[in-house]
Amino acid sequence: MVIEIDVTSYSKVDDYLPFKVPEVWMFRNKQLRIYGLENDAYMLREESRFFPDIPILDIVAECVQIALERSTSAAIRDLRQRLNQQ
């Protein structure tokens, strides 16, 4: 799995095709996108194949919102609390 968070330059999801990375997470414009490798192409997915029971997209969106409204520390505390409940 690859998790890419970059604020200066962006890769394209297809840049990972030669390596056959099964899942790529890309965080851009305050939004997480999850791509899964299917038949030699990356497809946008609603959930992670590695964490199918955890609503990753919702959790990240809520953390970003908390960080913007309150602080990064508050977002980290909320994330820890949510993950401990899983």
C-alpha angles and dihedrals in degrees: 000000000000125000113193122191112167132157100182107046134005133222121211116241089239089062085080095054095093088058094047091226103185095214134018125191116198123187114199134151091007091302133107120220123190119206124190125199110241123169094340094311134090116241126193109248135196094217141024118259087214095050104028095158096051119080093224096171093052094045093050092046091052092047091051090050092049091048091052095045100039119000145300090255091056090050092051092049091050092048093051091049093049094048092049088056093054 
